Phi, psi and omega in degrees: 000124179249129176259139179236136178227123183264152171211169175100001180290172179167198180245140182211158175272161182300136182097345179280189186223151174217153176235120174264148176234150178224116175267124182249144183281349180203174182274134173226153188293323180237128174237139188220160172246140174229168178211149174227118177271160182302124177083001181241166177282156179288139182232151177285134179261315182177169177214161178217138176266167177298333178284352179099000177289132178236141175226137179238151166293149181299330182293341183237359182299136179083354180236330181250148178226125178261137175215163176214157176247103181290340181280316179272351182061055172245148171234141184234154174224106175272118184249114178247167178047049185291148183239155174307328180290352182270359179297125186184168162271123184263127184246145170261140181223159177213148180224143188272329188262143178306314184297341180263007177277089180219181167264023173267130182305317188286351175280347178258132185253354177239137181221144169278181183271351178093155175220137188278132172236128179235123181246123181260145182278000000 
């Protein structure tokens, strides 16, 4: 069982930046970020494997950067050029098997509690 705890959310104006962190209680092959905006389904933001493979959703490509510290078991999400449509609860997720390293919600069996990000115009 892996426990995930997110931190770093907050409020920022459009064009600003925020950095989210996710602390994991153990190592997993795949760690990912998801988000859920009010009234919408949860969507994948991006993931990173222990080997360094990174994948981003088109909606954040070029603005968000994922990184991880495999020794400390941390996952990070640097969010730049934030837009009001980025407002959501951001979740950290993890999957143990390589074939489950996707942006499909059901492939991840470990989840954090979420952290709120609010971007004002």
